Coordinates of C-alpha atoms in Angstrom, one line a residue:
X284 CA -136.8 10.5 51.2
X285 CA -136.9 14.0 52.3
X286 CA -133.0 13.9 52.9
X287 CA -132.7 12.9 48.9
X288 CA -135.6 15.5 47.7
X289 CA -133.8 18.4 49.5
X290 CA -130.3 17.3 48.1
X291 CA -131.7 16.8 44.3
X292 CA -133.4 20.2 44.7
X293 CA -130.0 21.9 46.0
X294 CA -128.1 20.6 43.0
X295 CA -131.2 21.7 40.5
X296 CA -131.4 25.0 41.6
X297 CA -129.4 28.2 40.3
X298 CA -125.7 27.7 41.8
X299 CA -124.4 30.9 43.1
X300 CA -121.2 31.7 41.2
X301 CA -120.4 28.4 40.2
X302 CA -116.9 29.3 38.7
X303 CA -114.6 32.7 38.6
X304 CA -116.3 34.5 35.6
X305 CA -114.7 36.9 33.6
X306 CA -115.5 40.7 33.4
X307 CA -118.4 41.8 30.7
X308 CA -120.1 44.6 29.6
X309 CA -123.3 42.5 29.4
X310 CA -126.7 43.9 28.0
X311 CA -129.9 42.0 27.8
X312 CA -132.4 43.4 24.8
X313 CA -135.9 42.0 25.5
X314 CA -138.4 41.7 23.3
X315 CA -141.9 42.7 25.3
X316 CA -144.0 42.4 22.1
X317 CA -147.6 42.0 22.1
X318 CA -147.3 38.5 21.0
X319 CA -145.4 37.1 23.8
X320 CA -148.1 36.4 26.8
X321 CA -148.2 37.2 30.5
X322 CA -146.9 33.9 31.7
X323 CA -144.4 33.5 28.7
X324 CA -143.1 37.0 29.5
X325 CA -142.5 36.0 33.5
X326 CA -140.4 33.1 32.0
X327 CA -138.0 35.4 30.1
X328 CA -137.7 37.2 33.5
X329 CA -136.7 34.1 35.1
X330 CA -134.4 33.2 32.6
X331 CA -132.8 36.2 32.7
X332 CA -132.7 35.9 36.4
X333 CA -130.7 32.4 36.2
X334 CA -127.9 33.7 34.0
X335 CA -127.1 36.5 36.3
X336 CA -126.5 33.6 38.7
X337 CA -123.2 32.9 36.6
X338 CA -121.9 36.6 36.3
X339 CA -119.7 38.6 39.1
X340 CA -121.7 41.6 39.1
X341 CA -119.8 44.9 39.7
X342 CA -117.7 47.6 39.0
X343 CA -114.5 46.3 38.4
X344 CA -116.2 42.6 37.7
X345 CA -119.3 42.5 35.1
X346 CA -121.3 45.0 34.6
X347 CA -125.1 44.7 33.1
X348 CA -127.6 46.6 31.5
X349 CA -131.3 45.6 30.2
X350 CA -133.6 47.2 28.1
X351 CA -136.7 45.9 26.5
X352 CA -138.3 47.0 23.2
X353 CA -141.7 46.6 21.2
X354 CA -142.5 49.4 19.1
X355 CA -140.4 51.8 21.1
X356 CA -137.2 51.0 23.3
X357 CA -137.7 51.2 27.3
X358 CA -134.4 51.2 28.6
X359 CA -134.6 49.3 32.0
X360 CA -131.1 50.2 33.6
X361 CA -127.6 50.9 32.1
X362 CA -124.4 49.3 32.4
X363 CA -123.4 51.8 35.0
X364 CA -126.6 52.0 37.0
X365 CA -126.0 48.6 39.5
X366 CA -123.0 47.0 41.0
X367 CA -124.7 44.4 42.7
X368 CA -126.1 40.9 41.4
X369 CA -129.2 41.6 43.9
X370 CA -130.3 44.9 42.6
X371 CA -129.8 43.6 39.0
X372 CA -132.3 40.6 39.6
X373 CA -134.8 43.0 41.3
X374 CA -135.0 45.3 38.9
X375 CA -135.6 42.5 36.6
X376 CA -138.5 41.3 38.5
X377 CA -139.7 44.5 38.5
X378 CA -139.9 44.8 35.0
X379 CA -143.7 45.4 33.2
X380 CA -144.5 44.0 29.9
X381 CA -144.8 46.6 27.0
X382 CA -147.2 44.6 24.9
X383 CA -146.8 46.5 21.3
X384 CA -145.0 45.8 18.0
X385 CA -141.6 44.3 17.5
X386 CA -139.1 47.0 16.1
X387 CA -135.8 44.2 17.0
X388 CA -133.5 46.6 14.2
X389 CA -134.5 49.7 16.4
X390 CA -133.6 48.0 19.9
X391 CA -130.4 46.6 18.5
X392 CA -129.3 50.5 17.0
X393 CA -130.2 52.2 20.4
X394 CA -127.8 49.0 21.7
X395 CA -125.0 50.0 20.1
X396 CA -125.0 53.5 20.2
X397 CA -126.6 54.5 23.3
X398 CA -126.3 51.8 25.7
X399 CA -122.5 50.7 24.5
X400 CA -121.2 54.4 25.1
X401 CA -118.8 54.8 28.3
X402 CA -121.4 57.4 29.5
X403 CA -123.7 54.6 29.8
X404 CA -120.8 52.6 31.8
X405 CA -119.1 50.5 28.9
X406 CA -115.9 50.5 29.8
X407 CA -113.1 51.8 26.6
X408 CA -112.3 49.8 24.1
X409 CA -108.9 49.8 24.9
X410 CA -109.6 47.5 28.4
X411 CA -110.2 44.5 26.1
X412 CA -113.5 44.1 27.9
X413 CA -115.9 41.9 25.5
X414 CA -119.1 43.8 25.1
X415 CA -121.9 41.3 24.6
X416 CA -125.6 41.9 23.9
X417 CA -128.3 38.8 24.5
X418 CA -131.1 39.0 22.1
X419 CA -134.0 37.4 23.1
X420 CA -137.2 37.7 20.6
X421 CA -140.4 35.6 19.4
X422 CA -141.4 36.7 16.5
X423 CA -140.7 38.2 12.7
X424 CA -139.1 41.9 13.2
X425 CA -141.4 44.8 11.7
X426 CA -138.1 46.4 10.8
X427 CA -134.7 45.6 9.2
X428 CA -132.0 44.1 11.3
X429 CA -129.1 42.5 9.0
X430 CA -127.5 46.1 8.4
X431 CA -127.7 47.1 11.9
X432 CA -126.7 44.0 13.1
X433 CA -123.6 43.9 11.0
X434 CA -122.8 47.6 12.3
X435 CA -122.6 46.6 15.8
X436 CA -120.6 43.7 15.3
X437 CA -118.5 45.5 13.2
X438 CA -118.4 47.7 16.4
X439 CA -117.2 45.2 18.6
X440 CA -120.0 43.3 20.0
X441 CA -120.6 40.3 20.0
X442 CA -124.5 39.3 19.6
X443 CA -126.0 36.0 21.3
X444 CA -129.2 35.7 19.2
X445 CA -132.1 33.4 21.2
X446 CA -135.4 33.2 19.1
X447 CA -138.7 31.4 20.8
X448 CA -141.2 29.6 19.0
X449 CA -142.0 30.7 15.0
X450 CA -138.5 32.8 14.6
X451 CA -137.0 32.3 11.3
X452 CA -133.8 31.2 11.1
X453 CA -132.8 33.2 8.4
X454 CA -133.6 36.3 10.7
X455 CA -131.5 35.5 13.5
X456 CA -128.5 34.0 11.7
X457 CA -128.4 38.0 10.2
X458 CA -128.6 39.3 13.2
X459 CA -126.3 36.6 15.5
X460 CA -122.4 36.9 15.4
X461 CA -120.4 33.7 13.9
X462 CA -119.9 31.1 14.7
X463 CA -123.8 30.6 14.1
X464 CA -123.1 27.1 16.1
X465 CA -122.1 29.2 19.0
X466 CA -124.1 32.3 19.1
X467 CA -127.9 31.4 17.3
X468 CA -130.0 29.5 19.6
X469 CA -133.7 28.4 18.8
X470 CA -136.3 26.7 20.9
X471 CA -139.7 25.9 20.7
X472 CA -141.6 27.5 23.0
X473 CA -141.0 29.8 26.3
X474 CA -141.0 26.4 28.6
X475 CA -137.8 25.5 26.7
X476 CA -135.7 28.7 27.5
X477 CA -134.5 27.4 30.5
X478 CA -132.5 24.0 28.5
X479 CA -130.2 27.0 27.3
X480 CA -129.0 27.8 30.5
X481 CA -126.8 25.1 30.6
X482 CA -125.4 26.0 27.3
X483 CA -124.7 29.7 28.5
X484 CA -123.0 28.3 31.6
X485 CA -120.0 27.2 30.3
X486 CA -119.8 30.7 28.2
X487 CA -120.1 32.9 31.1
X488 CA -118.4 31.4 33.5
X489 CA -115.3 32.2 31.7
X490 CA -113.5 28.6 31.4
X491 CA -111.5 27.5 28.9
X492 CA -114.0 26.5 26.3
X493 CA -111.7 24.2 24.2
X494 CA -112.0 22.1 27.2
X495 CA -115.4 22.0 27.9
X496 CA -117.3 21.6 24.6
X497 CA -116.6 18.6 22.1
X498 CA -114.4 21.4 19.6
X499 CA -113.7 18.4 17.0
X500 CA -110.1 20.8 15.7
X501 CA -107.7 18.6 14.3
X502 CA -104.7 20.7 15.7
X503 CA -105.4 23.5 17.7
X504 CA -108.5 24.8 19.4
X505 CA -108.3 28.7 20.8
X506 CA -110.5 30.1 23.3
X507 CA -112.3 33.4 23.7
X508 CA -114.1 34.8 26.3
X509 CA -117.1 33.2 25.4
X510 CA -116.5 31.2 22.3
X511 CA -114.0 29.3 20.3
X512 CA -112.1 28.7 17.4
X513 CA -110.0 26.2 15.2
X514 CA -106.7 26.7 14.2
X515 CA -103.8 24.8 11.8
X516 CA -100.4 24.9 12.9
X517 CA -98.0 26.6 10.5
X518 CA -97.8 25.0 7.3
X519 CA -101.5 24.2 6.8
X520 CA -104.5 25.8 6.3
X521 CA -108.0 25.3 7.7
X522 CA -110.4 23.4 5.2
X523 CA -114.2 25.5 5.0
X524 CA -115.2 22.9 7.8
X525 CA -113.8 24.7 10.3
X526 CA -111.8 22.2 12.0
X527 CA -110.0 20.3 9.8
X528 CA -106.3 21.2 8.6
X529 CA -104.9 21.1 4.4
X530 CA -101.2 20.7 4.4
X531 CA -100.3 23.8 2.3
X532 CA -97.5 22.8 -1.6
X533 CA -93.7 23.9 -1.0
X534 CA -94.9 26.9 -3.3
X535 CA -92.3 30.0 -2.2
X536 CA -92.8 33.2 -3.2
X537 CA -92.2 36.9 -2.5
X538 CA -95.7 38.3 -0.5
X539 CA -96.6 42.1 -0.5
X540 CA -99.8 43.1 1.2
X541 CA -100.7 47.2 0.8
X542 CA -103.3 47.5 3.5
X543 CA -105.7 51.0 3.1
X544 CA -104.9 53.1 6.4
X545 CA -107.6 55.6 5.7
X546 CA -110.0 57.2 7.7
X547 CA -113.2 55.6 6.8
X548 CA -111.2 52.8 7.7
X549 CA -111.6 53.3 11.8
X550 CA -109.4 51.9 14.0
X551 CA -111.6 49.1 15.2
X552 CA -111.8 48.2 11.7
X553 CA -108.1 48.6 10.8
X554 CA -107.3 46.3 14.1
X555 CA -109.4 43.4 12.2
X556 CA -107.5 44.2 9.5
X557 CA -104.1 43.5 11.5
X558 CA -105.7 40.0 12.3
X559 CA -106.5 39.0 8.9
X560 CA -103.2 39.5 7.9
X561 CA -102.1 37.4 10.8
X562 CA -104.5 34.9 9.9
X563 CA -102.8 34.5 6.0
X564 CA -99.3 34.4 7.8
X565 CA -100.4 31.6 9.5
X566 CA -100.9 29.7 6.6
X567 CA -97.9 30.3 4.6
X568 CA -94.0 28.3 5.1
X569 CA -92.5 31.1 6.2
X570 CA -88.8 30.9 6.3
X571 CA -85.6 31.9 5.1
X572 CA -85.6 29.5 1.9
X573 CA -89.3 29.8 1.9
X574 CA -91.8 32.5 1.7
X575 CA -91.0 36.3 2.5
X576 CA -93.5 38.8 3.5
X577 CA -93.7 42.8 3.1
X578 CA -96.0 45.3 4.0
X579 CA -97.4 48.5 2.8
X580 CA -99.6 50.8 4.6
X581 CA -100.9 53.4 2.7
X582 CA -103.4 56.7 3.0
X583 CA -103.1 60.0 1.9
X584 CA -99.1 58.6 1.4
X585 CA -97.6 55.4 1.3
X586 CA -95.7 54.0 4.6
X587 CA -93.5 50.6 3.8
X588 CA -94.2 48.8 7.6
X589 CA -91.4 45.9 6.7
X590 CA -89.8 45.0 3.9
X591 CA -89.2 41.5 1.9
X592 CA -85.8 40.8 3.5
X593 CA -86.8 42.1 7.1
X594 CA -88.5 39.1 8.6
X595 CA -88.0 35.3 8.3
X596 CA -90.3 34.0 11.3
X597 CA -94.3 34.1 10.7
X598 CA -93.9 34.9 14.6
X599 CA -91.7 38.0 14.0
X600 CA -94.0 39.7 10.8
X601 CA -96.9 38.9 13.3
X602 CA -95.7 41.2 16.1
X603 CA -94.1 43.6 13.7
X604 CA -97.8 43.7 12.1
X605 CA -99.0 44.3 15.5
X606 CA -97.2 47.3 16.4
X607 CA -98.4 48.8 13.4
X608 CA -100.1 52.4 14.0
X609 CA -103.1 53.2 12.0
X610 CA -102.6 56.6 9.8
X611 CA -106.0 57.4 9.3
X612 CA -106.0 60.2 6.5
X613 CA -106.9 59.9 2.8
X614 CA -107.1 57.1 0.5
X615 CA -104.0 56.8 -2.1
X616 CA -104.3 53.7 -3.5
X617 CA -102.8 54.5 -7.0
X618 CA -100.1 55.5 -5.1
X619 CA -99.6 52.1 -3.0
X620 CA -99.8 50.1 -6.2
X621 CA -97.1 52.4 -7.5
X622 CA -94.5 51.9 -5.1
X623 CA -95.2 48.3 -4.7
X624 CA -94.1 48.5 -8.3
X625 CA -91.2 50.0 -8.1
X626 CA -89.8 49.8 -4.7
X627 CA -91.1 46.1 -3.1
X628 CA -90.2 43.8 -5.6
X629 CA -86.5 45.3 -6.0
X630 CA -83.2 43.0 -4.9
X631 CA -82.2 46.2 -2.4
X632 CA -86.1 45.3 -0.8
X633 CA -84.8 41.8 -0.4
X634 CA -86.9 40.7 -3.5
X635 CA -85.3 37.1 -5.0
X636 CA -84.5 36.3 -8.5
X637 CA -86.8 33.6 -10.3
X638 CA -89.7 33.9 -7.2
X639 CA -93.2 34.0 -7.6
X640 CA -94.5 37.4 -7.1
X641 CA -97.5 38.1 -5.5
X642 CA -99.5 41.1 -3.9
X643 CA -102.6 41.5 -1.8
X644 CA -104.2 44.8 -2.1
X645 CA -107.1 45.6 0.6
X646 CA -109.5 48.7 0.5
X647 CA -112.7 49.7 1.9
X648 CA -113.5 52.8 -0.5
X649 CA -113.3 54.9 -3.3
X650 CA -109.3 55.6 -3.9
X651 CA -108.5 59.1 -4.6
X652 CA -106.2 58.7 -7.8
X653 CA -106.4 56.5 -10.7
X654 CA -105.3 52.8 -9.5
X655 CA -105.4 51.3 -13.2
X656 CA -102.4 51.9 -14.8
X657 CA -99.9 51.1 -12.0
X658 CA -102.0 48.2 -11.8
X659 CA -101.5 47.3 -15.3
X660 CA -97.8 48.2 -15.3
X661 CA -97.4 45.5 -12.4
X662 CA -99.1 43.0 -13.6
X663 CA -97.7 43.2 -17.3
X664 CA -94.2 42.6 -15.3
X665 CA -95.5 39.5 -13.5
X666 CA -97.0 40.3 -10.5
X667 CA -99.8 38.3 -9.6
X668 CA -102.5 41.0 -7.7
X669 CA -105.4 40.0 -5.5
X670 CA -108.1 42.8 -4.5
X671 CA -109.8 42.9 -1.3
X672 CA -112.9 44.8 -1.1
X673 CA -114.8 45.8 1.9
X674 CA -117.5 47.9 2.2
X675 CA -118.1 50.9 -0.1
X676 CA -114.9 49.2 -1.8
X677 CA -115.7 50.1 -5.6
X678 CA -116.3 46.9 -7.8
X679 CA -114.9 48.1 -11.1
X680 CA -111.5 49.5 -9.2
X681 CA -111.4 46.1 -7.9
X682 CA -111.5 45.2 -11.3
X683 CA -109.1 47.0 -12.6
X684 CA -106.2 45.9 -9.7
X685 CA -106.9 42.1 -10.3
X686 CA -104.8 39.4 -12.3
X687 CA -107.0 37.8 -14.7
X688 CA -109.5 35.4 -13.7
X689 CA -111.3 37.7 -11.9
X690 CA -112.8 34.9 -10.0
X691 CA -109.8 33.6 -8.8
X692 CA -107.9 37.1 -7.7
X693 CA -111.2 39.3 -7.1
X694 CA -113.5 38.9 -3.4
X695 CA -115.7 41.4 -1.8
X696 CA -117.5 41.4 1.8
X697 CA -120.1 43.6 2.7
X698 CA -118.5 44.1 6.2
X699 CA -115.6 43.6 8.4
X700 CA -117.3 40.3 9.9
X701 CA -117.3 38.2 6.6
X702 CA -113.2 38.9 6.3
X703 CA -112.8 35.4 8.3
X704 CA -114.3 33.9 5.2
X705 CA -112.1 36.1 2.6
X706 CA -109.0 34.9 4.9
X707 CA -110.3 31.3 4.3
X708 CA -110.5 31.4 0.8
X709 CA -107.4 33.7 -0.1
X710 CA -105.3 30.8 2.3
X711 CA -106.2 28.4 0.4
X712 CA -105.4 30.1 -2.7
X713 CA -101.8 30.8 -1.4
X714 CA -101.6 27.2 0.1
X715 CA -101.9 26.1 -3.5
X716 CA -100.1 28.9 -5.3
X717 CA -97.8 27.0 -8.0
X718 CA -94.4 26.4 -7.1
X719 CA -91.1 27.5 -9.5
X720 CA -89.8 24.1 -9.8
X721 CA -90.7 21.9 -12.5
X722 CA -91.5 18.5 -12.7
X723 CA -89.7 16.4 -14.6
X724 CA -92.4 15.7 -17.1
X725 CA -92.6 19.4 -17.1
X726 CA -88.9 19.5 -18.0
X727 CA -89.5 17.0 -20.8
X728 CA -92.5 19.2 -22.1
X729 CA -90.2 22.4 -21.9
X730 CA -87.2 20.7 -24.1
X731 CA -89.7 19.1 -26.8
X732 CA -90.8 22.6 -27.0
X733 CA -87.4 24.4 -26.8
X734 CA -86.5 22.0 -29.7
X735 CA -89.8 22.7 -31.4
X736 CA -88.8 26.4 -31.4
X737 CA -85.2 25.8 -32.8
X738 CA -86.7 24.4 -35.6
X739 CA -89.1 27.0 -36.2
X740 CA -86.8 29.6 -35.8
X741 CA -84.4 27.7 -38.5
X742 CA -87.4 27.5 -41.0
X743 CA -88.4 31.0 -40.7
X744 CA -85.1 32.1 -41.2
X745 CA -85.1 30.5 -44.5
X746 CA -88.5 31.9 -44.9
X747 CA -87.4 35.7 -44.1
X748 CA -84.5 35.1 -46.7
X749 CA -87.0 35.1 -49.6
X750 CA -89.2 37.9 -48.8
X751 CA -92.2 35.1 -48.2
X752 CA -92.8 36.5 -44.7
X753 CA -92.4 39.3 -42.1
X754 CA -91.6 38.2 -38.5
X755 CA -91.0 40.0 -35.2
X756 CA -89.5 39.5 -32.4
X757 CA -90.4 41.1 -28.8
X758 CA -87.7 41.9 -26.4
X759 CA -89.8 41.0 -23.8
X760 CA -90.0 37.3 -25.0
X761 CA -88.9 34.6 -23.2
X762 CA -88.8 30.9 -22.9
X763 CA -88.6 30.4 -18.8
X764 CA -92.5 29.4 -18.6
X765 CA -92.4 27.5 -21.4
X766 CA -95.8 29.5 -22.9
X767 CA -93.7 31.7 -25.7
X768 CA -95.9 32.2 -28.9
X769 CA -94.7 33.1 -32.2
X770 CA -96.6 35.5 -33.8
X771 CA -96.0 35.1 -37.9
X772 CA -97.5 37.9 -40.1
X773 CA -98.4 37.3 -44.2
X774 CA -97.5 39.8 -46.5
X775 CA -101.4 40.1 -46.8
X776 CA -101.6 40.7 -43.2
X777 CA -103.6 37.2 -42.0
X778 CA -101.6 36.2 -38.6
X779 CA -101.5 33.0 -36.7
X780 CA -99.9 31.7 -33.3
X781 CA -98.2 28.7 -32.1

């Protein structure tokens, strides 16, 4: 009996590097309110004690930092200050409970911009390292959090919200990064905290989390660091679920993003841009009979990245979009719109005859010239325009690029984290986008109306020859799309249409 206690006690308690985890710049952000009480405040400790149990502290391995807040911050250590798992755990357990208010906005601030700085030991941005911060709180925060909170994801960390007991939901989603499902974890009371640490061990230790969770994708599940996510192969587009896949219409067309370069832009930012372009490649047929893609960065002047003829792959306008280098100056827009006009949709661009023609414009500001008329001149000639707002993006400019329904052609996001979302519902827009070939009942609609025409046309001569009426004719009318109207004018000026 003593044998089988010992061995069910060795397999219960805290493993000591279970797995090889990957390096983090890992921060813990306590809340040490007043609410939380002595003993529920030595669980969070021990808790917080576990996890380390599943991290490679050091240096060159994971580095941690801790800092608890109530109605000030109390930084505890930095990133930089230990490199061993040891002194990490007894500084923890040295910790003393701060027992005052519950300012969660002002500990997740001092998070991002004090204790995510490379003074503090983060490690640069350009090491790929993820940056993660575990919020841990009990109660409702006396300040706001959602803005904040979207500022330092939009900064590159990603946020593990854990709330304990009366939390709202509401509060945490706001302040947790998405997937929710993945990142916003509730319990009931401070004797549950420790159930989580199962779900945090598969996280941390840096697996391949498509094969340890139940991921329910249809085609392909990717792994992060600490997370995953669903993905269609090419052809198909990923249904709001999440994991399904929609098989996208043989709709071809000719595809021009303009993607703002400027300043305000940042070039954290301007890399999520990159990806979101990615992500609407992936959804399109790209091919040599099938869709073409061209790109336009723009700032304080316009750079054309590729061309409509250049690529044929998806994998090839991916890497090209990659290697593009962020400008970071003004904010032309006008001037984007204007050469898409008159440069990307010409045969010497590699622009095709009879092809759908469609732009994506994407801006987080104010543009410095008059974006309207370009606009309008492009979309009078048949270019379908969507605008992409993010931001301090300005509603009415968005407004004035758009095709008609606004609904349809129009989407703003507050911040860079909802753009998953807006790549979401633009791919399914493209995945649907009408094709240039008819049906066959199409066809018969299009002679009955052709003939229809003739016969108008023959009557109106007649009409013309006795003074009864006036007609004219548009250069600019055409019968391709089968939606001509005629527009007859009285003598006493009363019109109508067919």
């Amino acid at each position: 009996t003593r044998v089988l206690l010992c061995l069910v006690l060795l397999v219960l308690r805290p493993m000591s590097i279970p797995c090889k985890a990957i390096p983090l710049d890992f921060v813990f952000v306590i809340d040490s309110s007043r609410s939380i009480r002595p003993n529920d405040y030595e669980k969070v400790k021990t808790f917080i004690i576990n996890l380390l149990q599943f991290l490679e502290v050091g240096s060159d391995a994971t580095r941690v930092g801790l800092l608890q807040y109530g109605s000030e911050i109390q930084p505890e250590f930095s990133l930089n200050t230990y490199t061993t798992r040891a002194e990490v755990v007894q500084a923890v357990r040295d910790m003393k409970h701060l027992a005052t208010g519950t300012m969660t906005g002002l500990a997740i601030q001092y998070t991002m911009e004090t204790e995510f700085t490379e003074e503090k030991g983060a490690r640069p941005l350009s090491m790929h390292i993820p940056r993660i911060a575990m919020i841990v709180t009990d109660g409702r925060p006396q300040d706001t959090v959602e803005e904040v909170a979207a500022q330092a994801r939009q900064a590159g960390i990603q946020i593990f919200a854990i709330g304990v007991g009366r939390v709202d939901m509401k509060t945490l989603k706001s302040i947790g990064s998405e997937p929710h499902s993945e990142h916003v974890h509730l319990v009931a009371s401070f004797s549950q905290i420790e159930t989580l640490i199962s779900v945090f061990q598969s996280k941390l230790c840096g697996g391949d989390m498509c094969e340890v969770v139940d991921h329910q994708c249809q085609h392909i599940c990717v792994s992060s660091p600490v997370s995953y996510r669903c993905k269609c192969r090419a052809g198909f587009t990923l249904n709001p679920d999440g994991k399904t896949c929609k098989e996208c219409s043989d709709g071809v067309m000719d595809l021009v993003f303009i993607i703002d370069g400027s300043k305000s832009l940042g070039p954290a930012n301007f890399e999520r841009v990159k990806q979101f372009v990615s992500g609407i490649v992936d959804s399109l047929d790209i091919s040599k009979a099938g869709t073409h893609v061209g790109l336009l960065q723009y700032s304080t002047k316009v750079r054309s990245e590729f061309s409509l003829g250049k690529y044929t792959t998806a994998q090839d306008i991916k890497r090209a979009v990659s290697r593009m280098q962020y400008m970071g100056r003004g904010s032309m827009t006008g001037s984007a719109l204007r050469h898409m006009f008159e440069q990307s949709f010409t045969a010497k661009e590699g622009a095709r005859p009879n092809t759908q023609r469609v732009c994506i414009v994407f801006t987080d500001g104010r543009s410095q010239d008059d974006v309207s008329g370009w606009a309008t001149k492009a979309k009078d000639s048949g270019i379908t325009i969507y605008a992409l707002g993010i931001g301090k993006a300005i509603e009415q400019e968005l407004r004035e690029i758009a095709s008609e329904p606004d609904e349809k052609h129009m989407y703003y996001a507050e911040d860079f984290e909802k753009m998953g979302e807006m790549t979401k519902k633009l791919s399914y827009l493209l995945c649907s986008f009408p094709t240039d070939k008819p049906s066959k009942e199409d066809m018969c609609e299009c002679e009955n109306v052709i003939m229809f025409q003739q016969q108008v046309s023959e009557q109106l001569k007649n009409l013309m020859q006795n003074n009864i009426l006036y007609f004219k004719c548009f250069s600019n009318m055409f019968f391709t799309n089968c939606s001509q109207k005629v527009k007859i004018t009285y003598s006493d000026k009363k019109t109508f249409n067919t």
